[in-house]
Amino acid sequence: MFLENFDPLKDEMIQIMDKDGVVVRPDLMPDLTDEEIVELYKTMRFSRIIDEKTLQYQRQGRMLTYAPNLGQEATQVGSAFAIRQTDWVAPSFRELGVWLRKGAPLKNIFLYWFGNELGMKMPEEVRILPVTIPIASQMQHASGLAYAARYRGLDDIAVAYVGDGGTSQGDFHEALNFAAVQSLPNVFIVQNNQFAISTRRKIQTKSGTIAQKALAYGIPGVQVDGNDIFAMYAVTKEAADRARRGDGPTLIEAYTYRMGAHTTSDDPTVYRDNSEVDEWRDKDPIDRLRKYMMAKGIWDEEKEEAYSEERGRFVKETFEDVEKSGDTPLEDTFDYVFAQKTPILEAQYQAKKAFYAKEGK
Amino acid sequence: MFLENFDPLKDEMIQIMDKDGVVVRPDLMPDLTDEEIVELYKTMRFSRIIDEKTLQYQRQGRMLTYAPNLGQEATQVGSAFAIRQTDWVAPSFRELGVWLRKGAPLKNIFLYWFGNELGMKMPEEVRILPVTIPIASQMQHASGLAYAARYRGLDDIAVAYVGDGGTSQGDFHEALNFAAVQSLPNVFIVQNNQFAISTRRKIQTKSGTIAQKALAYGIPGVQVDGNDIFAMYAVTKEAADRARRGDGPTLIEAYTYRMGAHTTSDDPTVYRDNSEVDEWRDKDPIDRLRKYMMAKGIWDEEKEEAYSEERGRFVKETFEDVEKSGDTPLEDTFDYVFAQKTPILEAQYQAKKAFYAKEGK
Amino acid sequence: MLVLNLVEAVTNALDTAMANDKNVVVYGEDVGVEGGVFRATKGLQEKYGAERCFDSILAESNIVGAGIGMAINGLKPVVEIQFSGFMFPAFNQIVTHAARMRNRTRGLYTVPMVIRMPYGGGVRALEHHSESLEVLFAHTAGLKIVVPSTPYDAKGLLLAAIADPDPVIFMEPKRIYRAFKQEVPEEYYTIPIGKAKVLKEGKNLTVVAWGAMVRETQKAIEILEKEGHSIELIDLRTISPIDKETILASVQKTGRFAVVHEAATTFGPGAELITTVNEGAFLYLEAPPKRVGSNDTIVPLPKGEHHYVPDTDYIVSELRTVLEF
Amino acid sequence: MLVLNLVEAVTNALDTAMANDKNVVVYGEDVGVEGGVFRATKGLQEKYGAERCFDSILAESNIVGAGIGMAINGLKPVVEIQFSGFMFPAFNQIVTHAARMRNRTRGLYTVPMVIRMPYGGGVRALEHHSESLEVLFAHTAGLKIVVPSTPYDAKGLLLAAIADPDPVIFMEPKRIYRAFKQEVPEEYYTIPIGKAKVLKEGKNLTVVAWGAMVRETQKAIEILEKEGHSIELIDLRTISPIDKETILASVQKTGRFAVVHEAATTFGPGAELITTVNEGAFLYLEAPPKRVGSNDTIVPLPKGEHHYVPDTDYIVSELRTVLEF
Ligand SMILES: Cc1ncc(C[n+]2csc(CCOP(=O)(O)OP(=O)(O)O)c2C)c(N)n1
Ligand SMILES: Cc1ncc(C[n+]2csc(CCOP(=O)(O)OP(=O)(O)O)c2C)c(N)n1
Ligand SMILES: [Mg+2]
Ligand SMILES: [Mg+2]
């Protein structure tokens, strides 16, 4: 529907709902119940609350480096809503909305950013690979996950997320090419938030759209308004169906904006004007859906407040819980290098333990 | 001319002279003198003679592994003719025609394939980087050569050659992207000879043409009949002019065929039928130009024979000369690791020398 | 019993593993239709189909990276890097992912994958076809590195690598791929990873070697034993984790130690072994331990390669300095 | 005299080099507009323009690979890898090209390029931001590896690296980027690559360290000297080539040896130094030499990092075993 008719060279962008929450393409509007729409909204809102509170904790010196996804909630939640629970995700590091939708416990997420590997030991059903730090390397894993799913006769697909900066890495290229050659059940989603830390998208690549990079691999590529959750949902859904049918991978460019700093270590005022941020604030994905819901009468200020309050409390409690989690025990740093500690690791572990005992540590 | 009007998505291919040596697109025919055309021919012929004799020497056990470029002579010689002596080339390992055109002494080329690093110490004016074994890595160097040329205010350009297999590597992607972003004076030539060792082009990528990969970088891409030396010359010339003018890089897909084995270690009968090779023999780039020249009256059997005979003798003499070149002296293996031997290298060198002396080696 | 050379034993091991376990998949450059440039995967595509044995794209980072995804999702990829010198594009995937997935997820996701690669010199090959890179892997936490030196070991170690729950780098000494044949059981068997093998007992000197250097060292030892020395030879078999126990027991008996390897000397594998001996048998040492490795030069092209890799004479001469200390 | 911390000294060295030589270009991820994530290139784009100091694309293999081309064609690229843990995608270019171009062409083409990278732990960073990878480079022929431990050294060594006719890996201990300030001359000066520095003389034990471990070791030595020991401390400064002369002279005097490093222990840099000492001062050794390194585990995330890197107490305890042997 979108995919077949879309020409990524025309610099078009799929939008269903405009920035005022008005559905401008009713023909493309996905079939979502009111409950589902509220659920979409709540997930985005929850993500925003987590980001805001975590930034606050970070400023208070209670959190380590954190990468907020402010402004990208629709991109993430919309796409994640369009896939199944058993589908795989190979994430980058800024996909809070995806984690939430796929059922990752907030406690795990906090533990991870708190510097504890236990965080990435997610419940098995979450099916998201751990946060990937080496940019774009996860793309390759997605292709392998998809290969294995098909090989095993399952109809699970694998979705990879990557940033606009990540499209420059060789791994991006190789993964798309392999998935295309093998016609793998993959969906590749580029969150084009206009920046790789301080580096603007225009410096990252000269192609008119990122979606058109799909042409290099002979697969469909589509540019989507990443701040329009209906568009993100609808396009991802179609790409996922396509993948599941055996018709191969799709590249989705979600056109969005990183409203916050790259991470809490970053000072974006060095490289961008606040006025630019303000412009994008006007296109906020959460406000947009709220306007839609309010107009439709399925949400109101009261619900908003109640939900925010309840979620805020939950975030606070979870974070305080995580704050008490303490350091990683010595043995944990040794126990997961291999299935079984090697004799050398065992000896090093015993030596450190003896040292701690001696020093009363 | 070609570049602006060419749409790589249409699966078209630029051909000026057909397989019978007839110019089918006189409008595109480059402005070459008869002498230049004869020179084009001679260079191709010379390349073919070298390949044939080297394969013979190899069968006789007088040569190590060798990668012939049989069938790809027009791709190489045509493109190399279109650039200037001071332009840089970043080659792969199968560009004999380019080396010859750029003035590389045959002796050096033989020395290299004979297993002697001295071979790649070319005369300075050749301006070709050494044979590159790690596939596609040379593409990145080409972008840097081009950057430096422009930075230094020179109007030299840099041409990179890579195979169809090489397009799968991340380095291919990164180099094109960087060159495009920086609008560098580069020409990237893919010798699509249909194989990467035994792996067919269709398994390497699903894109309809390799030329269309240019769209991923927002640069022109053009597919050329690589066995038509006029087309190769004309397209490369335009891409080179474009680069020199400061308009940025171009991707050229030279559609050709590897007539011989991958290298002398390879047995292509394992993975392809001779009938396929025969079909391509019909499109031989050298025969094609000879027919053209004969029809035009600027070449005849007599000249052919005399030239072949003279070149054959030269190749033989050069090879015999190289056969006498002997082993690499011990000190040479130490002397070029750094500008100055480190104390550790000096000590190792002295120890080995002493050992040789003791053993009477 | 089959009688196989080393590369045939590799093929046989792959065949055995694929027959045993449907989840074993084999791929790499030219691995499918052609059966690999060394024919290590010969016949496997015909026998098991193109889904289980296929030609990858020409991209090592994808070969390993996709394998990581497959392994996480239930398969057992056994991939081939055409020559070890071409593993560099895959190094990021190997080090930052294959080696770390288990630790990063506290055991939730693991990467039971084998990365095979022919390595080492002595075959008059082109540049980058002769590297010995074991240290680059061995210094990386989360990887096991295995090197067979005989057909029998090749099959048993490769099957053990495939059965291993963690990523294993399987380095094949291509110089001896076809050097000799040996009886190899037809059935499934494994040789434990992490255990060295005492090939030959001796009294005055312990020598550790692996891969193609085992044979070179055996020849050197023959010469030296004719002179009356008694030398113990250990085939390390697994580079990481090192079997310290076997080595230290031997050095504590012989009082002298040497290691022979193809890799470059400085920051090479020999340094680790000598340090191991320092840490576990210092007071037993009657002579400074010795490493016999290749020069710290770039692997020369064929016309200079003989200056680089230790040969029998050189090993003899170096071992003699330890024996005569 | 300027008074600068280590990262400021790096910036000052780059500024000095760019002012001196128009062919010095500086680039890397976020190096231009932002001045680098650590601000090591702060102000350089403003001062020298976007042609000489620019933001690369997010692709380390291109950063190094393009630099190789630039260096061959007359420039002096000084590139930044944002964290050493992200050098892996560039490793192929570093090892197979930067390190080999001179040898491959018998001196026709050379790669006078500097690859800077912050390295090491102790800053509570995300995964892959804390690696100590010196061995991976040091085992590779054709590379020099330099690590400063003070602002003064940072400037002098970086200027020497830029002046060097061959590729130099310049590893910056980011943990001490802002730890202390020091007087740094305003003008151009170099500190020779390949020379270690005796920071402190001593009689009973030689300790070698580099980078951030120098300060940690100094603290440990203070504690031990209060107990009456006399310890010689050498800042290695250059990891490859190692300054054997300085180390061996010291060990021949003290009779005891230890090395302290952040890298993982096994197949780590300590093994090479111990082997060096075995080869050159075995008969002087009164105790087994000791390496104090990080565990052979994966660098833990911040909540476990203290288990990994040697700290003062641990160094004290380990050195004591050598002193009291
Ligand atoms: C291989 C690698 N190089 C560099 C980095 C450092 N780094 C972390 S995030 C980032 C920018 C990523 O930009 P993009 O892909 O657009 O994702 P975004 O941050 O915008 O979500 C960089 C350079 C890294 N993590 N991995
Ligand atoms: C990084 C790397 N991987 C693998 C190889 C082994 N290899 C040598 S040539 C080749 C195929 C190259 O195919 P293509 O790029 O099409 O060039 P062609 O041989 O057809 O000229 C391969 C896989 C290599 N040289 N480098
Ligand atoms: Mg971005
Ligand atoms: Mg090819």
PDB file of N, CA, C and O in Angstrom, chain A residues 284-330:
ATOM      1  N   ASP A 284       5.640  18.263  18.444  1.00  0.00           N
ATOM      2  CA  ASP A 284       5.804  17.213  19.466  1.00  0.00           C
ATOM      3  C   ASP A 284       4.840  16.042  19.242  1.00  0.00           C
ATOM      4  O   ASP A 284       3.623  16.231  19.079  1.00  0.00           O
ATOM      5  N   PRO A 285       5.367  14.842  19.240  1.00  0.00           N
ATOM      6  CA  PRO A 285       4.539  13.676  18.938  1.00  0.00           C
ATOM      7  C   PRO A 285       3.494  13.381  20.003  1.00  0.00           C
ATOM      8  O   PRO A 285       2.420  12.838  19.692  1.00  0.00           O
ATOM      9  N   ILE A 286       3.785  13.737  21.226  1.00  0.00           N
ATOM     10  CA  ILE A 286       2.844  13.409  22.309  1.00  0.00           C
ATOM     11  C   ILE A 286       1.698  14.409  22.318  1.00  0.00           C
ATOM     12  O   ILE A 286       0.522  14.027  22.356  1.00  0.00           O
ATOM     13  N   ASP A 287       2.064  15.673  22.224  1.00  0.00           N
ATOM     14  CA  ASP A 287       1.018  16.701  22.153  1.00  0.00           C
ATOM     15  C   ASP A 287       0.058  16.411  21.001  1.00  0.00           C
ATOM     16  O   ASP A 287      -1.156  16.570  21.115  1.00  0.00           O
ATOM     17  N   ARG A 288       0.631  16.022  19.912  1.00  0.00           N
ATOM     18  CA  ARG A 288      -0.143  15.780  18.711  1.00  0.00           C
ATOM     19  C   ARG A 288      -1.217  14.705  18.939  1.00  0.00           C
ATOM     20  O   ARG A 288      -2.386  14.903  18.639  1.00  0.00           O
ATOM     21  N   LEU A 289      -0.781  13.603  19.525  1.00  0.00           N
ATOM     22  CA  LEU A 289      -1.754  12.531  19.743  1.00  0.00           C
ATOM     23  C   LEU A 289      -2.762  12.944  20.817  1.00  0.00           C
ATOM     24  O   LEU A 289      -3.943  12.589  20.742  1.00  0.00           O
ATOM     25  N   ARG A 290      -2.279  13.711  21.785  1.00  0.00           N
ATOM     26  CA  ARG A 290      -3.235  14.135  22.824  1.00  0.00           C
ATOM     27  C   ARG A 290      -4.323  15.002  22.218  1.00  0.00           C
ATOM     28  O   ARG A 290      -5.500  14.827  22.501  1.00  0.00           O
ATOM     29  N   LYS A 291      -3.913  15.915  21.347  1.00  0.00           N
ATOM     30  CA  LYS A 291      -4.911  16.758  20.683  1.00  0.00           C
ATOM     31  C   LYS A 291      -5.929  15.893  19.939  1.00  0.00           C
ATOM     32  O   LYS A 291      -7.139  16.121  20.008  1.00  0.00           O
ATOM     33  N   TYR A 292      -5.402  14.894  19.247  1.00  0.00           N
ATOM     34  CA  TYR A 292      -6.293  13.986  18.516  1.00  0.00           C
ATOM     35  C   TYR A 292      -7.288  13.321  19.466  1.00  0.00           C
ATOM     36  O   TYR A 292      -8.504  13.277  19.215  1.00  0.00           O
ATOM     37  N   MET A 293      -6.769  12.819  20.573  1.00  0.00           N
ATOM     38  CA  MET A 293      -7.608  12.057  21.501  1.00  0.00           C
ATOM     39  C   MET A 293      -8.627  12.966  22.181  1.00  0.00           C
ATOM     40  O   MET A 293      -9.781  12.583  22.411  1.00  0.00           O
ATOM     41  N   MET A 294      -8.153  14.151  22.515  1.00  0.00           N
ATOM     42  CA  MET A 294      -9.072  15.104  23.158  1.00  0.00           C
ATOM     43  C   MET A 294     -10.211  15.427  22.187  1.00  0.00           C
ATOM     44  O   MET A 294     -11.381  15.430  22.580  1.00  0.00           O
ATOM     45  N   ALA A 295      -9.840  15.714  20.954  1.00  0.00           N
ATOM     46  CA  ALA A 295     -10.863  16.036  19.958  1.00  0.00           C
ATOM     47  C   ALA A 295     -11.843  14.879  19.799  1.00  0.00           C
ATOM     48  O   ALA A 295     -13.036  15.061  19.614  1.00  0.00           O
ATOM     49  N   LYS A 296     -11.287  13.683  19.896  1.00  0.00           N
ATOM     50  CA  LYS A 296     -12.136  12.509  19.726  1.00  0.00           C
ATOM     51  C   LYS A 296     -12.898  12.167  21.004  1.00  0.00           C
ATOM     52  O   LYS A 296     -13.727  11.262  21.011  1.00  0.00           O
ATOM     53  N   GLY A 297     -12.532  12.843  22.072  1.00  0.00           N
ATOM     54  CA  GLY A 297     -13.223  12.615  23.335  1.00  0.00           C
ATOM     55  C   GLY A 297     -12.827  11.345  24.052  1.00  0.00           C
ATOM     56  O   GLY A 297     -13.557  10.833  24.895  1.00  0.00           O
ATOM     57  N   ILE A 298     -11.670  10.825  23.741  1.00  0.00           N
ATOM     58  CA  ILE A 298     -11.263   9.602  24.457  1.00  0.00           C
ATOM     59  C   ILE A 298     -10.167   9.902  25.487  1.00  0.00           C
ATOM     60  O   ILE A 298      -9.533   8.997  26.037  1.00  0.00           O
ATOM     61  N   TRP A 299      -9.881  11.149  25.712  1.00  0.00           N
ATOM     62  CA  TRP A 299      -8.885  11.538  26.720  1.00  0.00           C
ATOM     63  C   TRP A 299      -9.243  12.908  27.232  1.00  0.00           C
ATOM     64  O   TRP A 299      -9.879  13.693  26.508  1.00  0.00           O
ATOM     65  N   ASP A 300      -8.884  13.181  28.493  1.00  0.00           N
ATOM     66  CA  ASP A 300      -9.150  14.527  29.005  1.00  0.00           C
ATOM     67  C   ASP A 300      -8.079  14.903  30.024  1.00  0.00           C
ATOM     68  O   ASP A 300      -7.229  14.099  30.381  1.00  0.00           O
ATOM     69  N   GLU A 301      -8.167  16.133  30.481  1.00  0.00           N
ATOM     70  CA  GLU A 301      -7.155  16.648  31.411  1.00  0.00           C
ATOM     71  C   GLU A 301      -7.071  15.796  32.676  1.00  0.00           C
ATOM     72  O   GLU A 301      -6.000  15.567  33.218  1.00  0.00           O
ATOM     73  N   GLU A 302      -8.205  15.354  33.086  1.00  0.00           N
ATOM     74  CA  GLU A 302      -8.256  14.584  34.324  1.00  0.00           C
ATOM     75  C   GLU A 302      -7.470  13.277  34.184  1.00  0.00           C
ATOM     76  O   GLU A 302      -6.649  12.919  35.025  1.00  0.00           O
ATOM     77  N   LYS A 303      -7.793  12.579  33.093  1.00  0.00           N
ATOM     78  CA  LYS A 303      -7.070  11.332  32.835  1.00  0.00           C
ATOM     79  C   LYS A 303      -5.569  11.597  32.707  1.00  0.00           C
ATOM     80  O   LYS A 303      -4.751  10.845  33.209  1.00  0.00           O
ATOM     81  N   GLU A 304      -5.266  12.660  32.029  1.00  0.00           N
ATOM     82  CA  GLU A 304      -3.871  13.029  31.834  1.00  0.00           C
ATOM     83  C   GLU A 304      -3.169  13.173  33.183  1.00  0.00           C
ATOM     84  O   GLU A 304      -2.105  12.608  33.423  1.00  0.00           O
ATOM     85  N   GLU A 305      -3.809  13.905  34.040  1.00  0.00           N
ATOM     86  CA  GLU A 305      -3.199  14.179  35.329  1.00  0.00           C
ATOM     87  C   GLU A 305      -3.062  12.908  36.153  1.00  0.00           C
ATOM     88  O   GLU A 305      -2.014  12.649  36.739  1.00  0.00           O
ATOM     89  N   ALA A 306      -4.142  12.147  36.170  1.00  0.00           N
ATOM     90  CA  ALA A 306      -4.121  10.910  36.946  1.00  0.00           C
ATOM     91  C   ALA A 306      -3.022   9.962  36.450  1.00  0.00           C
ATOM     92  O   ALA A 306      -2.260   9.403  37.238  1.00  0.00           O
ATOM     93  N   TYR A 307      -2.966   9.843  35.135  1.00  0.00           N
ATOM     94  CA  TYR A 307      -1.967   8.930  34.573  1.00  0.00           C
ATOM     95  C   TYR A 307      -0.549   9.413  34.878  1.00  0.00           C
ATOM     96  O   TYR A 307       0.306   8.646  35.323  1.00  0.00           O
ATOM     97  N   SER A 308      -0.333  10.699  34.662  1.00  0.00           N
ATOM     98  CA  SER A 308       0.995  11.258  34.905  1.00  0.00           C
ATOM     99  C   SER A 308       1.383  11.074  36.361  1.00  0.00           C
ATOM    100  O   SER A 308       2.525  10.726  36.684  1.00  0.00           O
ATOM    101  N   GLU A 309       0.454  11.309  37.186  1.00  0.00           N
ATOM    102  CA  GLU A 309       0.744  11.239  38.612  1.00  0.00           C
ATOM    103  C   GLU A 309       1.109   9.800  38.997  1.00  0.00           C
ATOM    104  O   GLU A 309       2.124   9.552  39.642  1.00  0.00           O
ATOM    105  N   GLU A 310       0.286   8.893  38.520  1.00  0.00           N
ATOM    106  CA  GLU A 310       0.505   7.483  38.870  1.00  0.00           C
ATOM    107  C   GLU A 310       1.843   6.990  38.307  1.00  0.00           C
ATOM    108  O   GLU A 310       2.631   6.356  38.993  1.00  0.00           O
ATOM    109  N   ARG A 311       2.078   7.312  37.055  1.00  0.00           N
ATOM    110  CA  ARG A 311       3.339   6.868  36.430  1.00  0.00           C
ATOM    111  C   ARG A 311       4.549   7.533  37.092  1.00  0.00           C
ATOM    112  O   ARG A 311       5.581   6.920  37.299  1.00  0.00           O
ATOM    113  N   GLY A 312       4.362   8.814  37.420  1.00  0.00           N
ATOM    114  CA  GLY A 312       5.451   9.544  38.081  1.00  0.00           C
ATOM    115  C   GLY A 312       5.840   8.853  39.375  1.00  0.00           C
ATOM    116  O   GLY A 312       7.018   8.663  39.683  1.00  0.00           O
ATOM    117  N   ARG A 313       4.833   8.462  40.097  1.00  0.00           N
ATOM    118  CA  ARG A 313       5.095   7.785  41.359  1.00  0.00           C
ATOM    119  C   ARG A 313       5.817   6.456  41.121  1.00  0.00           C
ATOM    120  O   ARG A 313       6.786   6.126  41.791  1.00  0.00           O
ATOM    121  N   PHE A 314       5.323   5.750  40.132  1.00  0.00           N
ATOM    122  CA  PHE A 314       5.940   4.453  39.809  1.00  0.00           C
ATOM    123  C   PHE A 314       7.420   4.621  39.409  1.00  0.00           C
ATOM    124  O   PHE A 314       8.287   3.868  39.834  1.00  0.00           O
ATOM    125  N   VAL A 315       7.678   5.622  38.620  1.00  0.00           N
ATOM    126  CA  VAL A 315       9.065   5.871  38.199  1.00  0.00           C
ATOM    127  C   VAL A 315       9.926   6.175  39.415  1.00  0.00           C
ATOM    128  O   VAL A 315      11.021   5.639  39.578  1.00  0.00           O
ATOM    129  N   LYS A 316       9.399   7.032  40.258  1.00  0.00           N
ATOM    130  CA  LYS A 316      10.143   7.428  41.456  1.00  0.00           C
ATOM    131  C   LYS A 316      10.441   6.199  42.324  1.00  0.00           C
ATOM    132  O   LYS A 316      11.588   5.974  42.730  1.00  0.00           O
ATOM    133  N   GLU A 317       9.429   5.400  42.554  1.00  0.00           N
ATOM    134  CA  GLU A 317       9.618   4.214  43.401  1.00  0.00           C
ATOM    135  C   GLU A 317      10.621   3.255  42.768  1.00  0.00           C
ATOM    136  O   GLU A 317      11.487   2.707  43.450  1.00  0.00           O
ATOM    137  N   THR A 318      10.457   3.075  41.478  1.00  0.00           N
ATOM    138  CA  THR A 318      11.364   2.143  40.804  1.00  0.00           C
ATOM    139  C   THR A 318      12.802   2.647  40.882  1.00  0.00           C
ATOM    140  O   THR A 318      13.730   1.893  41.157  1.00  0.00           O
ATOM    141  N   PHE A 319      12.942   3.936  40.655  1.00  0.00           N
ATOM    142  CA  PHE A 319      14.297   4.469  40.685  1.00  0.00           C
ATOM    143  C   PHE A 319      14.907   4.348  42.079  1.00  0.00           C
ATOM    144  O   PHE A 319      16.061   3.944  42.236  1.00  0.00           O
ATOM    145  N   GLU A 320      14.116   4.656  43.077  1.00  0.00           N
ATOM    146  CA  GLU A 320      14.645   4.568  44.444  1.00  0.00           C
ATOM    147  C   GLU A 320      15.013   3.133  44.789  1.00  0.00           C
ATOM    148  O   GLU A 320      16.007   2.884  45.487  1.00  0.00           O
ATOM    149  N   ASP A 321      14.233   2.236  44.261  1.00  0.00           N
ATOM    150  CA  ASP A 321      14.527   0.827  44.435  1.00  0.00           C
ATOM    151  C   ASP A 321      15.895   0.501  43.795  1.00  0.00           C
ATOM    152  O   ASP A 321      16.750  -0.148  44.400  1.00  0.00           O
ATOM    153  N   VAL A 322      16.072   0.989  42.594  1.00  0.00           N
ATOM    154  CA  VAL A 322      17.320   0.725  41.874  1.00  0.00           C
ATOM    155  C   VAL A 322      18.505   1.390  42.575  1.00  0.00           C
ATOM    156  O   VAL A 322      19.606   0.847  42.633  1.00  0.00           O
ATOM    157  N   GLU A 323      18.250   2.553  43.107  1.00  0.00           N
ATOM    158  CA  GLU A 323      19.332   3.243  43.830  1.00  0.00           C
ATOM    159  C   GLU A 323      19.880   2.403  44.963  1.00  0.00           C
ATOM    160  O   GLU A 323      21.036   2.534  45.340  1.00  0.00           O
ATOM    161  N   LYS A 324      19.013   1.548  45.497  1.00  0.00           N
ATOM    162  CA  LYS A 324      19.450   0.716  46.622  1.00  0.00           C
ATOM    163  C   LYS A 324      20.122  -0.576  46.138  1.00  0.00           C
ATOM    164  O   LYS A 324      20.535  -1.395  46.949  1.00  0.00           O
ATOM    165  N   SER A 325      20.192  -0.744  44.813  1.00  0.00           N
ATOM    166  CA  SER A 325      20.628  -2.055  44.309  1.00  0.00           C
ATOM    167  C   SER A 325      22.092  -2.364  44.591  1.00  0.00           C
ATOM    168  O   SER A 325      22.510  -3.509  44.573  1.00  0.00           O
ATOM    169  N   GLY A 326      22.864  -1.345  44.846  1.00  0.00           N
ATOM    170  CA  GLY A 326      24.256  -1.597  45.243  1.00  0.00           C
ATOM    171  C   GLY A 326      25.154  -1.969  44.098  1.00  0.00           C
ATOM    172  O   GLY A 326      24.757  -1.998  42.930  1.00  0.00           O
ATOM    173  N   ASP A 327      26.388  -2.260  44.454  1.00  0.00           N
ATOM    174  CA  ASP A 327      27.404  -2.568  43.448  1.00  0.00           C
ATOM    175  C   ASP A 327      27.243  -3.979  42.909  1.00  0.00           C
ATOM    176  O   ASP A 327      26.594  -4.826  43.515  1.00  0.00           O
ATOM    177  N   THR A 328      27.869  -4.197  41.789  1.00  0.00           N
ATOM    178  CA  THR A 328      27.917  -5.543  41.221  1.00  0.00           C
ATOM    179  C   THR A 328      28.848  -6.399  42.075  1.00  0.00           C
ATOM    180  O   THR A 328      29.978  -5.990  42.355  1.00  0.00           O
ATOM    181  N   PRO A 329      28.379  -7.567  42.504  1.00  0.00           N
ATOM    182  CA  PRO A 329      29.279  -8.420  43.299  1.00  0.00           C
ATOM    183  C   PRO A 329      30.471  -8.873  42.458  1.00  0.00           C
ATOM    184  O   PRO A 329      30.349  -9.072  41.247  1.00  0.00           O
ATOM    185  N   LEU A 330      31.598  -9.041  43.114  1.00  0.00           N
ATOM    186  CA  LEU A 330      32.813  -9.479  42.427  1.00  0.00           C
ATOM    187  C   LEU A 330      32.542 -10.686  41.540  1.00  0.00           C
ATOM    188  O   LEU A 330      32.953 -10.723  40.363  1.00  0.00           O
TER     189      LEU A 330
END
